[in-house]
Coordinates of C-alpha atoms and ligand atoms in Angstrom, one line a residue:
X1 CA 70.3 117.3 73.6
X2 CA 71.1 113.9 75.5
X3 CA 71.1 114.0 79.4
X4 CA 74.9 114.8 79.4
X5 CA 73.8 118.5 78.7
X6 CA 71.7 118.8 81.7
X7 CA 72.8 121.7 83.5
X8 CA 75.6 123.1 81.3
X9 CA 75.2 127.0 80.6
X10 CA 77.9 127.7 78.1
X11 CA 77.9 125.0 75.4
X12 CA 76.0 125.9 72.3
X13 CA 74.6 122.8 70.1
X14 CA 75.2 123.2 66.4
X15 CA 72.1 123.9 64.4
X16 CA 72.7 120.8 62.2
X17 CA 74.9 117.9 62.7
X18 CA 78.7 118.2 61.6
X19 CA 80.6 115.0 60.7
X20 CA 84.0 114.6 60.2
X21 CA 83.9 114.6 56.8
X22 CA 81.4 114.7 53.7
X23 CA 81.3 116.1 50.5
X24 CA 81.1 118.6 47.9
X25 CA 78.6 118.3 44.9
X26 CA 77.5 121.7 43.2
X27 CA 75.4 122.4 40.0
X28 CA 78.6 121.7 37.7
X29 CA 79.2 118.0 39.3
X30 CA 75.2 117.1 38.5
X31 CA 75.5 118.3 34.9
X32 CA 78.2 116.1 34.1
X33 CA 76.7 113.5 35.4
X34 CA 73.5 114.1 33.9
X35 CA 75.6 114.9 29.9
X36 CA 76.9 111.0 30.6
X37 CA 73.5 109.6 31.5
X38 CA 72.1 110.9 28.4
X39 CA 74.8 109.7 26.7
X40 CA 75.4 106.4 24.8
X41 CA 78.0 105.1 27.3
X42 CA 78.0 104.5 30.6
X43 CA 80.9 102.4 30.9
X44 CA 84.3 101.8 29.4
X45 CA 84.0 104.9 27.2
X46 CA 85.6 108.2 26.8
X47 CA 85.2 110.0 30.0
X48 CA 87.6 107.5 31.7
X49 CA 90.3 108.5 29.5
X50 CA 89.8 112.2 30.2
X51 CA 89.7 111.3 33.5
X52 CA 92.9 109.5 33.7
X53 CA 94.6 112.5 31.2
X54 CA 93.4 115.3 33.8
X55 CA 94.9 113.5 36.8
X56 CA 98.5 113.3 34.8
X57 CA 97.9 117.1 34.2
X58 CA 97.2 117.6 37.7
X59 CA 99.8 115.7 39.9
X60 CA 102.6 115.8 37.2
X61 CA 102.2 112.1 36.5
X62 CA 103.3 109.8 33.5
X63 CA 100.8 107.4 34.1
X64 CA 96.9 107.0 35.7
X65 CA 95.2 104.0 35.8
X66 CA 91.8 104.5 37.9
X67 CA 89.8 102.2 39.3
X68 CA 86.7 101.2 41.8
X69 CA 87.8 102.8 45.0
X70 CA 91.2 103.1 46.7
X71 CA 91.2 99.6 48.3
X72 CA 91.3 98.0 44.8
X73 CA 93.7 100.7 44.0
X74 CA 96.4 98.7 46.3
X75 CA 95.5 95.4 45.7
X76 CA 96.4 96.8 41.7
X77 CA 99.7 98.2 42.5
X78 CA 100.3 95.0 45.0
X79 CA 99.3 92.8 42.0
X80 CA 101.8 95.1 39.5
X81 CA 104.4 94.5 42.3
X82 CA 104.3 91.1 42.1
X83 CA 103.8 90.7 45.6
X84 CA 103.4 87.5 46.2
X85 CA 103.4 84.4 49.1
X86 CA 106.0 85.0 51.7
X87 CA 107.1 88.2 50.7
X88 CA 107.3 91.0 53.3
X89 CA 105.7 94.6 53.1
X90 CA 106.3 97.2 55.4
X91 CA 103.0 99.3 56.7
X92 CA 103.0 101.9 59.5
X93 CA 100.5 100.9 61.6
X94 CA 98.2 104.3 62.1
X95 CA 96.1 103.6 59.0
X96 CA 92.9 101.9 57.4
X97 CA 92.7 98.8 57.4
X98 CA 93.1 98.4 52.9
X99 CA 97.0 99.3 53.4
X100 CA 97.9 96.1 55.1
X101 CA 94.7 94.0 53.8
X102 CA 95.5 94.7 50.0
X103 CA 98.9 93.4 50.1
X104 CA 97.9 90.3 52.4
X105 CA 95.2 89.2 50.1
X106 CA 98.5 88.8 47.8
X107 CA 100.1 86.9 50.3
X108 CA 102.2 88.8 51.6
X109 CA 103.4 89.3 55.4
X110 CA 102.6 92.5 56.9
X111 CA 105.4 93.8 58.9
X112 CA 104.0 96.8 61.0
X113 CA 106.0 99.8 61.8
X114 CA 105.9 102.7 64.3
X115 CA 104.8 106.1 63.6
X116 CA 106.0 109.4 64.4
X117 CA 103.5 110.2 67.8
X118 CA 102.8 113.8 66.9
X119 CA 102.5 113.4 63.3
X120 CA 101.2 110.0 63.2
X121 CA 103.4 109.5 59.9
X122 CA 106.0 106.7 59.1
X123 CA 109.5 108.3 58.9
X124 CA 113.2 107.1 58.2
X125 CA 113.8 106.4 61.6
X126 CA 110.2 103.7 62.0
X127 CA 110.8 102.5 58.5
X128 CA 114.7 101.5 59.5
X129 CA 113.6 99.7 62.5
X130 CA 110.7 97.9 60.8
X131 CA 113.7 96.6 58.4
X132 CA 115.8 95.7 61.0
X133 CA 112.9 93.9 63.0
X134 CA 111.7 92.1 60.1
X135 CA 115.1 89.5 59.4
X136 CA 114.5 88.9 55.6
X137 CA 114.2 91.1 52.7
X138 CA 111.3 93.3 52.2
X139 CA 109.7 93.5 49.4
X140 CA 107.5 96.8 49.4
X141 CA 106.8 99.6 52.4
X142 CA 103.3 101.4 51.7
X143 CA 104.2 105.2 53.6
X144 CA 100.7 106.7 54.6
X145 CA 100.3 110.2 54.4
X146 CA 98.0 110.7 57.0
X147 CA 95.9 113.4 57.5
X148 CA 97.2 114.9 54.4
X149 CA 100.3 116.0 55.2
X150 CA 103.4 114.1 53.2
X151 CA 105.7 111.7 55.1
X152 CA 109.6 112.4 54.8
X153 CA 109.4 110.7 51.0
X154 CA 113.2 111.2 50.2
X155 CA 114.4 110.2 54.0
X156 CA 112.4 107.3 53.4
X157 CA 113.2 106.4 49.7
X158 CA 117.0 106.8 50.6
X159 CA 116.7 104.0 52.7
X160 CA 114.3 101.8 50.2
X161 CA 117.0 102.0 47.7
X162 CA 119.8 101.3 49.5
X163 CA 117.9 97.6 50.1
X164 CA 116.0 97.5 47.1
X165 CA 112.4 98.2 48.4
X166 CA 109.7 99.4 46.0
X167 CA 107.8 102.2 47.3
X168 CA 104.0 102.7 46.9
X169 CA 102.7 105.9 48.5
X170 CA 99.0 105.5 50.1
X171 CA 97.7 108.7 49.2
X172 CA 94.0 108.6 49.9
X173 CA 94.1 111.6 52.7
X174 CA 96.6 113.5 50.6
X175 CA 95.2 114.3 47.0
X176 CA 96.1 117.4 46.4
X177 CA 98.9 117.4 48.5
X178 CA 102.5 119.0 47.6
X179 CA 106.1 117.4 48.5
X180 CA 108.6 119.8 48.5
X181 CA 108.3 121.7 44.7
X182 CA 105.9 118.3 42.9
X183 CA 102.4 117.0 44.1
X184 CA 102.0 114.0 45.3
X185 CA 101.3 111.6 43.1
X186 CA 104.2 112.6 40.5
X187 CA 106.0 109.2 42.1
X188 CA 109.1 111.4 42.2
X189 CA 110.5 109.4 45.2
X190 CA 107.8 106.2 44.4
X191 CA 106.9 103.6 42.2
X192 CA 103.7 103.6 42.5
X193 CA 100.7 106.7 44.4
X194 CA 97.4 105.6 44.6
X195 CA 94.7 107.9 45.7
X196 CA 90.7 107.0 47.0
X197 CA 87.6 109.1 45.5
X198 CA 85.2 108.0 48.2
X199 CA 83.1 111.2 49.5
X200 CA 84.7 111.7 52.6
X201 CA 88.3 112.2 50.9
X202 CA 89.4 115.7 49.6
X203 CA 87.5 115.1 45.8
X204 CA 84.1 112.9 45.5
X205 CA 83.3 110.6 42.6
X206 CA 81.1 107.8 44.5
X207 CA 83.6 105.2 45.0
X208 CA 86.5 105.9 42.9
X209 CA 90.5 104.9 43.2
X210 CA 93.5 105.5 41.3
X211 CA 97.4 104.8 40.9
X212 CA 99.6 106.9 39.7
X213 CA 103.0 105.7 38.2
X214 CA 106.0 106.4 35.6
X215 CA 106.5 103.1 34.8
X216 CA 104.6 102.0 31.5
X217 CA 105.6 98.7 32.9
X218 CA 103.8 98.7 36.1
X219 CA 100.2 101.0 34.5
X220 CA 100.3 98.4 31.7
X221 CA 100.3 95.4 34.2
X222 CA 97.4 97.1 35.9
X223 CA 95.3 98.2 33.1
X224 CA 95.2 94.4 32.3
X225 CA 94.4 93.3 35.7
X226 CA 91.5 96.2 36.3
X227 CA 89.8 93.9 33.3
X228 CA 89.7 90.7 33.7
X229 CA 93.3 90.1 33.0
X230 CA 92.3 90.2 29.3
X231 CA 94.4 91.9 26.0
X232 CA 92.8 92.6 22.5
X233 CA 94.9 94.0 19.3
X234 CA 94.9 94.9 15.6
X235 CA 96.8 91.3 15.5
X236 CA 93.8 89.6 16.4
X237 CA 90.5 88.4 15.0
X238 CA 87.3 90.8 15.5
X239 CA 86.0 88.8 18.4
X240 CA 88.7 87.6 20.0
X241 CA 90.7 88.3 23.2
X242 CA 93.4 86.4 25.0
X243 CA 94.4 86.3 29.2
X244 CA 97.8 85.6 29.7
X245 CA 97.3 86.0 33.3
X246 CA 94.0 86.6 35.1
X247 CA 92.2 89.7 36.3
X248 CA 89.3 91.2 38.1
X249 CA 86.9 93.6 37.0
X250 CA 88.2 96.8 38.8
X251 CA 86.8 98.9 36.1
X252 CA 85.5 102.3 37.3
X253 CA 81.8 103.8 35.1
X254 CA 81.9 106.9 32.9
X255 CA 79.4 108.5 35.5
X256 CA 82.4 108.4 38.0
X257 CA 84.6 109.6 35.6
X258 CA 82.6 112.7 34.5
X259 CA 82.2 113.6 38.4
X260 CA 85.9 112.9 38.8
X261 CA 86.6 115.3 36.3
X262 CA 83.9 118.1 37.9
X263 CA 85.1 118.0 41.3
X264 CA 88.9 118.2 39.7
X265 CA 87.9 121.3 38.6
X266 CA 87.5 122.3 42.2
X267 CA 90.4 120.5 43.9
X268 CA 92.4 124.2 44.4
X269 CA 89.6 125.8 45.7
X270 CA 88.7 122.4 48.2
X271 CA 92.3 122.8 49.3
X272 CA 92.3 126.6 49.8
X273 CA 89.4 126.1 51.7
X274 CA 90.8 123.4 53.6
X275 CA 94.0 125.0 54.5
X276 CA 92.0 127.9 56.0
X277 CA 89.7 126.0 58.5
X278 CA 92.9 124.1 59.8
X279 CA 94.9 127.5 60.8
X280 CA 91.4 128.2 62.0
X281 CA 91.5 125.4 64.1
X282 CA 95.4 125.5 65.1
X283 CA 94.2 129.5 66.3
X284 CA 91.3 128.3 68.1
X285 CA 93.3 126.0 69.9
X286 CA 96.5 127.2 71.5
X287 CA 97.5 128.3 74.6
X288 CA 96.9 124.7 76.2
X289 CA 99.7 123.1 75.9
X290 CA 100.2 119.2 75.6
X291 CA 96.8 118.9 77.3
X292 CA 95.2 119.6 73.5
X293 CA 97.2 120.5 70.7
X294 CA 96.2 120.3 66.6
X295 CA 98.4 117.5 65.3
X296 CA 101.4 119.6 63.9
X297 CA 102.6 119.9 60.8
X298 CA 105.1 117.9 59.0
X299 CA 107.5 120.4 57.5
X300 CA 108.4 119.9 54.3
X301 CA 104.5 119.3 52.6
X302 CA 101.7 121.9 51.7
X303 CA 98.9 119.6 52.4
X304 CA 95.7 119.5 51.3
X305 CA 94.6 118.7 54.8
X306 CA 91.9 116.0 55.1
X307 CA 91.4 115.7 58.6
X308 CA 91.8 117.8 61.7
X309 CA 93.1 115.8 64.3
X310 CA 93.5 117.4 68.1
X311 CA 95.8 115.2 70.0
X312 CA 94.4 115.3 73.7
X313 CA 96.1 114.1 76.8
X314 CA 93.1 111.8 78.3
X315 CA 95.5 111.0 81.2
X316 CA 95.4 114.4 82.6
X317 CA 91.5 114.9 82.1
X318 CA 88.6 113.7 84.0
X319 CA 86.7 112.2 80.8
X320 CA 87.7 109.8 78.3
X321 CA 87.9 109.7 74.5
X322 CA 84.5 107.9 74.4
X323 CA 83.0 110.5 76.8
X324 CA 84.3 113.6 75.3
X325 CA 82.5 112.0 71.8
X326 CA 79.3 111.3 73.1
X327 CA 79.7 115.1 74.9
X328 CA 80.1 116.3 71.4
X329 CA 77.7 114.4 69.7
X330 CA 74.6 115.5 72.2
X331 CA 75.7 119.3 70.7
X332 CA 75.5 118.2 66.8
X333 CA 79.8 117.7 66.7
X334 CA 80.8 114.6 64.4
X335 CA 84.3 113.3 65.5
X336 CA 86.2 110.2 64.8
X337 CA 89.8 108.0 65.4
X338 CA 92.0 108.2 62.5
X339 CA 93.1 105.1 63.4
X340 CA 93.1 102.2 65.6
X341 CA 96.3 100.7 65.3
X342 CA 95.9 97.8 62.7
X343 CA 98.4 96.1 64.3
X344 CA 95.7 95.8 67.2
X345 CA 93.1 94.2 65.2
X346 CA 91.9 90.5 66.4
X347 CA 93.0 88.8 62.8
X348 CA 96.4 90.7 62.6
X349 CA 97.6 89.8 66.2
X350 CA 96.4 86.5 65.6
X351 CA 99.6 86.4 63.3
X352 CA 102.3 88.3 65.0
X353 CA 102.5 90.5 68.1
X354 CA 104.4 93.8 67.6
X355 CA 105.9 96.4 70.2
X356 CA 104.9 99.8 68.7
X357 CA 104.9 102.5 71.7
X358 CA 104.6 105.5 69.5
X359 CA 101.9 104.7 67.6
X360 CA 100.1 103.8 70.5
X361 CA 100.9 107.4 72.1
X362 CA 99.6 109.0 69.3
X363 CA 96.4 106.0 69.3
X364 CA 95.6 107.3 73.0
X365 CA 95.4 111.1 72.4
X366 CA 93.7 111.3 68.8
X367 CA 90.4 112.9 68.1
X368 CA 89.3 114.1 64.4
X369 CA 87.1 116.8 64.0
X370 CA 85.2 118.0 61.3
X371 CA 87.0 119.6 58.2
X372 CA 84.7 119.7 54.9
X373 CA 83.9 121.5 52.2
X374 CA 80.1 122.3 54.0
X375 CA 82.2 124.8 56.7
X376 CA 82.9 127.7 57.7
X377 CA 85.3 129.3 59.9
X378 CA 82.5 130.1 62.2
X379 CA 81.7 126.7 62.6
X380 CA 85.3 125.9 63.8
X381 CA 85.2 128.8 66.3
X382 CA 81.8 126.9 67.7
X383 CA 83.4 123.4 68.0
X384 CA 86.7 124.6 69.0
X385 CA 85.1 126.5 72.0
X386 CA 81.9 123.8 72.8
X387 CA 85.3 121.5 73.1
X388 CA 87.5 123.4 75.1
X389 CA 84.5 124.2 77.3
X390 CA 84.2 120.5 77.8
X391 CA 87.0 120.0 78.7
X392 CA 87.3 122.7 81.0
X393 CA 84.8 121.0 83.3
X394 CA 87.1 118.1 83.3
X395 CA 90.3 119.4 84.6
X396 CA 91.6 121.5 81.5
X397 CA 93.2 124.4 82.5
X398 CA 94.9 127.6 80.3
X399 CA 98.8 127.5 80.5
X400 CA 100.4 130.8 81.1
Ligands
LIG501 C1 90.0 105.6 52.4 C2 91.3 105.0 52.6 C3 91.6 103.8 51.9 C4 90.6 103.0 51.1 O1 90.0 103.7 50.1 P1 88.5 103.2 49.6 O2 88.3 104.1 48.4 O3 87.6 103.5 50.8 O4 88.6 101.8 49.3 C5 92.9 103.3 52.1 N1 93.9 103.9 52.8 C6 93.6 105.1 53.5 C7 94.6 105.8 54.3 C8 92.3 105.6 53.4 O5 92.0 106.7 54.0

């Protein structure tokens, strides 16, 4: 324990060190792997194809196309867009920083948006005044469905339509997710979902990505571009291939695949799981008010909850965000900022300064705390109360 614990009676360190996130791998997920490194294919063969089948099955999709990881996911549906120089994207502004980098890297200008401050999620009202704010036609808004919980998709594709935006959902914290009665990822108000595999996320394949779509249009322009922009057909000779436009290598391994496939298996229990540590947490923590608060829910998704974020009010407390992580740390509790603005970052306000009070609220007061697979209930009742003890030397008090 580091010297902040000096003299404190009531916290209790954690046995073994919690951190936000991690994941899942059981004695199903090594045999797959293991069937495909026996196997005569370790690449571009079969299990990629099951892969992409099962996540149709899954979120009620027309097309899959999987890939690397989740960033390459976006720059694919970017590319599929045709996003190009000059043309303007719409991103809400509490997110990583792939969801404004992919599209830029196609040369497009990133027009940041506001957030809802409780919910940290882009909604009609944000989207309309990043339209309004951005004089020009936009091209494509990325909604973020942060934490795991599902923006306001038809608010927010009413508007789209009416000016003829393209919609691609960044799914990576909400695989798993349900909008209203379809998961996301059935692009029922999108063109495009893409999702991330990458541990930490609600299924594990490595580094894994994918983008769901119902437009053979869009998943064929992709496919081409996840390998080297290349085609091949019956028409052709045995050897031959042609690139009408080119590509990257994107491609994602057949070991991936066949752990994809594993943890899919598993994604209703993950969420199950999930779903119970968060009430756990929402229990654990009430009764103070706006001095710490779960992040609530957005009410119209069943969420697959990747993180648990408490919103804190550091401005009536005698420790800061910083303090209260190291505090945490010293007793074995992993936490983390889901996110710095992007719109703060040195390159992006290089560009352009933006205005954007309510993602900044929401900036100020977020702390994630662990929500994994590797948990139980009783370790939620030991962080929840290690925090609140804190906090409680620091000016916290009970509201009646
Ligand atoms: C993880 C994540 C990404 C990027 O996915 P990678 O697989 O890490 O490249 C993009 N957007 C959001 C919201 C994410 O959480």
């Amino acid at each position: 324990m580091g010297k902040s614990g000096v003299g404190m009676s009531d916290v209790k360190p954690l046995p073994d060190f919690l951190s936000y996130g991690s994941h899942y791998i059981d004695e199903a997920d090594r045999k797959a792997v293991d069937e495909v490194l026996r196997s005569d294919r370790l690449t571009c063969g079969d299990k990629v194809d099951e892969f992409e089948k099962a996540l149709c099955v899954k979120v009620n999709g027309q097309y899959a196309v999987c890939c690397s990881n989740g960033t390459t996911a976006l720059h694919m549906a970017s590319y599929a867009l045709d996003i190009q120089v000059g043309d303007k994207v719409v991103v809400p502004t509490i997110t990583f920083l792939a969801t404004a980098n992919a599209p830029h890297f196609c040369g497009a200008d990133i027009i940041f948006a506001d957030v809802d401050p409780q919910t940290a999620l882009l909604t009609p009202e944000t989207f309309q005044k990043a339209i309004d704010n951005a004089d020009g036609q936009i091209k494509a808004v990325f909604p973020v469905h942060i934490a795991g919980h599902v923006c306001d998709m038809e608010g927010i594709s009413k508007i789209a339509r009416a000016n003829d935006i393209a919609i691609i959902e960044d799914a990576c914290h909400a695989f798993g997710s349900i909008y209203k009665d379809n998961p996301v990822g059935s692009c029922e108000y999108s063109d495009m979902t893409m999702f991330s595999f990458h541990p930490v996320k609600n299924i594990a394949m490595g580094e894994g990505g994918a983008i769901l779509t119902n437009s053979q249009n869009y998943a064929e322009r992709m496919q081409r571009f996840r390998s080297h922009g290349m085609i091949k057909n019956d028409d052709m000779a045995m050897w031959e291939y042609q690139m009408p436009d080119p590509g990257m290598n994107y491609r994602l391994t057949d070991i991936q695949c066949a752990l994809g496939l594993s943890q899919l298996d598993k994604l209703d229990q993950f969420k199950n799981h999930r779903q119970t540590l968060r009430k756990k947490y929402a229990q654990c923590l009430q009764g103070h008010g706006d001095l710490i608060q779960l992040m609530p829910v957005a009410d119209h998704s069943d969420a697959c909850w990747h993180l648990a974020v408490a919103l804190i009010d550091f401005s009536k407390l005698s420790i800061d965000r910083d303090g209260l992580m190291r505090e945490l740390a010293d007793l074995n509790i992993g936490t983390q900022v889901h996110y710095i603005p992007v719109h703060t970052q040195p390159y992006y306000k290089k560009i352009k300064v933006f205005d954007l009070p309510n993602a900044m609220a929401y900036y100020d007061r977020a702390l994630t705390l662990p929500l994994h697979m590797n948990m139980t209930q009783d370790h939620v009742e030991a962080i929840t109360s290690n925090l609140l003890e804190i906090l409680q030397r620091f000016g916290l008090k009970d509201v009646a």
